[in-house]
Short mmCIF file of C-alpha atoms in Angstrom, two decimals:
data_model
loop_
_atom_site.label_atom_id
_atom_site.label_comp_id
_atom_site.label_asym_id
_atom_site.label_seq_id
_atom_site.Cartn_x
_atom_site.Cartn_y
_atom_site.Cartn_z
CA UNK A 1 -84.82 -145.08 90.20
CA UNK A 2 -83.50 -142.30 92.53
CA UNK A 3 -85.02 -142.54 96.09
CA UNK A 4 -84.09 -140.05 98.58
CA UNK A 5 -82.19 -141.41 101.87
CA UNK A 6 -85.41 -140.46 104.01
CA UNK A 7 -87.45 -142.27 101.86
CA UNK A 8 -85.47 -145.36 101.45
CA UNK A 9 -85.15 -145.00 105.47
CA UNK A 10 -88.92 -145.25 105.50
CA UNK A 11 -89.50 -148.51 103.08
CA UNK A 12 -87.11 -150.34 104.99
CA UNK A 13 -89.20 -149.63 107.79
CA UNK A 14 -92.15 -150.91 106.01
CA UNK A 15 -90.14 -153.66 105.07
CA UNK A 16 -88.81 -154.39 108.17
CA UNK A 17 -92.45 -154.12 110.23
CA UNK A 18 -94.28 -156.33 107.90
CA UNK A 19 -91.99 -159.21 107.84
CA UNK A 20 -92.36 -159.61 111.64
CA UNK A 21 -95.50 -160.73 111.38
CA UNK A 22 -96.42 -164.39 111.49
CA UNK A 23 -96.67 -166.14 108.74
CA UNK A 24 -95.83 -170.05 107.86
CA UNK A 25 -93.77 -171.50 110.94
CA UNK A 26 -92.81 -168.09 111.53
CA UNK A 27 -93.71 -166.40 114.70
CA UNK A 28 -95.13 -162.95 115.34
CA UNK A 29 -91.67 -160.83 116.18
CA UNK A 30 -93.70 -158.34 117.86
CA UNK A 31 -94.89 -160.10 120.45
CA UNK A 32 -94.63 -157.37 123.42
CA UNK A 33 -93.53 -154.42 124.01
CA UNK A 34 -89.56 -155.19 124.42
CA UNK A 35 -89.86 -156.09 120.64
CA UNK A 36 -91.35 -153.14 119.60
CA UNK A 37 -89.27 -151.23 121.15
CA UNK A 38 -86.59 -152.82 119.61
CA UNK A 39 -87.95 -152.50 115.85
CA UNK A 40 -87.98 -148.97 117.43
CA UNK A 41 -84.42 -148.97 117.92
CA UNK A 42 -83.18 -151.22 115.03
CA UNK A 43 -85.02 -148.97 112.08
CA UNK A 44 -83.89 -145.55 113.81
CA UNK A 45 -87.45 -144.31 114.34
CA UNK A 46 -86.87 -141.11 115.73
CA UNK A 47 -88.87 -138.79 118.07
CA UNK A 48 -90.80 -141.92 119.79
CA UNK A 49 -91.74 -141.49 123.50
CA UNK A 50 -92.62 -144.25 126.11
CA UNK A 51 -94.41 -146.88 124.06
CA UNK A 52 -97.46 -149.02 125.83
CA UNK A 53 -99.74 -151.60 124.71
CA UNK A 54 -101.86 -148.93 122.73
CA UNK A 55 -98.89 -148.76 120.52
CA UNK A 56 -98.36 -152.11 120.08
CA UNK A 57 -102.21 -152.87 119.00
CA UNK A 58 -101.37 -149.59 116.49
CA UNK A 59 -98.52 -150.49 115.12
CA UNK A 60 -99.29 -154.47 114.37
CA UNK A 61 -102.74 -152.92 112.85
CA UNK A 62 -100.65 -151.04 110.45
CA UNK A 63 -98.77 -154.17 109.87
CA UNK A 64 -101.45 -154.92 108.52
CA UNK A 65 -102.90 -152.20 106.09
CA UNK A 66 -99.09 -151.87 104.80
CA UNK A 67 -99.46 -155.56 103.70
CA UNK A 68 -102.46 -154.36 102.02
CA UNK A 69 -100.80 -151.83 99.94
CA UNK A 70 -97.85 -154.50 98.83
CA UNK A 71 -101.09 -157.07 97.89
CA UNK A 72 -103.12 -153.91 95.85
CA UNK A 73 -103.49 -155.28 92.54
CA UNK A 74 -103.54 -152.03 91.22
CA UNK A 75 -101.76 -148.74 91.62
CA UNK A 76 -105.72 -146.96 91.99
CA UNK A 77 -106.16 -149.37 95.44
CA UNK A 78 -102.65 -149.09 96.31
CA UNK A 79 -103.48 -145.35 96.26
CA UNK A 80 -106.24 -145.66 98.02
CA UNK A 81 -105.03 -147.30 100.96
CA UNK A 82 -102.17 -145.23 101.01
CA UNK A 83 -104.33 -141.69 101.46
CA UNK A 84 -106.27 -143.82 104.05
CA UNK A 85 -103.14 -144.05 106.23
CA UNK A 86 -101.48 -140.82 105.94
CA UNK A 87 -105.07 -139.28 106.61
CA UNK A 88 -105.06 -141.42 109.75
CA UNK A 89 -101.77 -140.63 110.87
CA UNK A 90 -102.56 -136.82 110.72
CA UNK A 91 -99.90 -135.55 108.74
CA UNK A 92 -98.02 -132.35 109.33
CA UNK A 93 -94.95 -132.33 106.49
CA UNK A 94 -91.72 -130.66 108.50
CA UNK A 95 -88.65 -129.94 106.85
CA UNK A 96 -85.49 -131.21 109.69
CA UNK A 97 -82.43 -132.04 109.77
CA UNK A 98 -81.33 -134.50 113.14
CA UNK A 99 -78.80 -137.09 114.07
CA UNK A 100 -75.74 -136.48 111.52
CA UNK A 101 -78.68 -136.72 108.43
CA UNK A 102 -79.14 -133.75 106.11
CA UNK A 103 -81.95 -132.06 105.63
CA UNK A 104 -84.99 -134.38 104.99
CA UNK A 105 -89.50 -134.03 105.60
CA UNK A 106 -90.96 -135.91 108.30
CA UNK A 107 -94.50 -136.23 107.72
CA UNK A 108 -96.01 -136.99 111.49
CA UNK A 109 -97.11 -134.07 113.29
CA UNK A 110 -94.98 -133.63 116.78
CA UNK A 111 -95.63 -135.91 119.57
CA UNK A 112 -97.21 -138.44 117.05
CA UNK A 113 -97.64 -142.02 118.35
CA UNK A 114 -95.09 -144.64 116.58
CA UNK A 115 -97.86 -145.82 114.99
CA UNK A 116 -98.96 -142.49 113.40
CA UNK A 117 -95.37 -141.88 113.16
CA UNK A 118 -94.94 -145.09 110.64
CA UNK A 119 -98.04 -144.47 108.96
CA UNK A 120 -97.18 -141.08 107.76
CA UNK A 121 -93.51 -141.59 106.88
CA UNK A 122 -93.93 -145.19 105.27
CA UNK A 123 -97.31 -144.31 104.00
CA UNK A 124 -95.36 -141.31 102.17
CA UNK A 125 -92.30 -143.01 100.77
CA UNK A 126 -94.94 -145.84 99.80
CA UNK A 127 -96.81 -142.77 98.17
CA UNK A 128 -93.50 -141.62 96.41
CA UNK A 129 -93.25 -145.42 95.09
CA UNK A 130 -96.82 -145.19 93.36
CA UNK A 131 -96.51 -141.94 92.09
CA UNK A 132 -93.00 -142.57 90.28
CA UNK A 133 -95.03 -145.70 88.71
CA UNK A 134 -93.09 -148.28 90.60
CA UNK A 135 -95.82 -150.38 92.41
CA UNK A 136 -94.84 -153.50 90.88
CA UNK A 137 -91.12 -153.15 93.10
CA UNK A 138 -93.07 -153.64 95.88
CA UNK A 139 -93.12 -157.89 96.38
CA UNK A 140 -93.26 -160.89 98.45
CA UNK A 141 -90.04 -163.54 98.15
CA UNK A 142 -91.11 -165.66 95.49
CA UNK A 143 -89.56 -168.86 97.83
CA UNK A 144 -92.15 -171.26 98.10
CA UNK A 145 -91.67 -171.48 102.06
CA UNK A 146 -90.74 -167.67 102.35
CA UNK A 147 -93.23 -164.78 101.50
CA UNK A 148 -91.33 -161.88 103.19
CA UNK A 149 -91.77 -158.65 101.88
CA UNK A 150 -89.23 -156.61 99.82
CA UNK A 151 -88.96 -153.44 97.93
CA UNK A 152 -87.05 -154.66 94.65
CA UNK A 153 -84.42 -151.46 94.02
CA UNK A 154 -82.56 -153.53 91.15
CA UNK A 155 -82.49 -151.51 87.74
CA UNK A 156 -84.07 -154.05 85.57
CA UNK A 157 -86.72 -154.91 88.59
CA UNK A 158 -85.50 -158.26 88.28
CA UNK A 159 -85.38 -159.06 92.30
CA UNK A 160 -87.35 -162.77 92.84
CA UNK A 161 -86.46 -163.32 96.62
CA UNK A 162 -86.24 -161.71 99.51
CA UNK A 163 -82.76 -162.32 99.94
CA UNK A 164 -80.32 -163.81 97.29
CA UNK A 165 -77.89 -165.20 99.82
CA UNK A 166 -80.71 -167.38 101.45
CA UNK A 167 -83.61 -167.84 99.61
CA UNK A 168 -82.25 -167.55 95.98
CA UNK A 169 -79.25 -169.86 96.58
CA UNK A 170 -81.17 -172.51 98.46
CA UNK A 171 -83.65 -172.63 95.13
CA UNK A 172 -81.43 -172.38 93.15
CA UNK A 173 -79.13 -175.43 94.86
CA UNK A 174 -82.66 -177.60 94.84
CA UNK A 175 -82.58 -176.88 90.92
CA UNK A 176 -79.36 -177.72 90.51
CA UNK A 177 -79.49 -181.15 92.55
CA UNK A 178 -82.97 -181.72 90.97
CA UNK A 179 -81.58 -181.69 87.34
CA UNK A 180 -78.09 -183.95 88.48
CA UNK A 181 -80.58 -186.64 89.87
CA UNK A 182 -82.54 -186.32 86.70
CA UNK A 183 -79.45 -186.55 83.97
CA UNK A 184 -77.82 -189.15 86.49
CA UNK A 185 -81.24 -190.89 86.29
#
């Protein structure tokens, strides 16, 4: 599956906002406003002004509708929601090119809020995902005590966890240790 860099840019922006909310032991990672405007800063999300509270209600309420669109059982809800968040976000599609990246559409209109801003550039690349037939890439880690979100990119769509380095290899150690003790026992 071919994604464009703008678009990929944009789901791991979704990614990224949705897996710091709370969930399990986990706390909320956007808290205040110093971590939003570091999620700002760590996912690149250009064109933001001051940010304020306002913004910080916004964007943790979109937290929430883009965890909608990863739970849609179906690409017709997933499409739903998605229209329901670019409408809200006021779209205004502008071809740019900025900051050493070639030329790319941003989807807010100028002077959008982050929020707005998120909601029309994730809520098109999550668009993009749908149309291309793909819904089922979009997934929660399949570790029991995980849950974090993740577009799966593999060719085969074979991606179980959120990351293989953590959450695969500790599942996979507690299967290998389970079936030792049980041919040792």
């Amino acid at each position: 599956m071919l994604i464009p860099h703008d678009t990929r840019i944009a789901l791991d922006a979704v990614v990224g906002l949705m897996n710091t909310a709370p969930q399990g032991d986990r706390v909320d990672e956007l808290e205040d406003l110093p971590a939003l405007r570091a999620f700002v800063r760590n996912h690149d999300i250009s064109g933001v002004g001051e940010l304020d509270e306002h913004d910080l209600k916004a964007v943790r309420e979109l937290r929430g509708r883009f965890a909608a669109v990863f739970a849609a059982p179906e690409a017709r809800i997933a499409a739903t929601l998605i229209n329901q968040l670019v409408a809200a976000a006021g779209t205004t599609p502008q071809l740019t090119d900025h900051d050493g990246y070639d030329w790319h559409v941003h989807y807010f209109a100028p002077g959008a809020s982050v929020a707005d801003h998120l909601g029309a550039d994730c809520g098109m690349a999550l668009a993009f995902i749908v149309v291309a037939g793909e819904q089922e890439r979009l997934r929660r880690c399949e570790a029991p005590d995980c849950g974090r979100a993740f577009v799966d990119l593999s060719r085969n769509r074979s991606r179980r966890y959120c990351d293989s380095r953590t959450c695969g290899n500790r599942l996979h150690v507690a299967a290998y240790r389970a079936r030792r003790k049980e041919a040792a026992g």
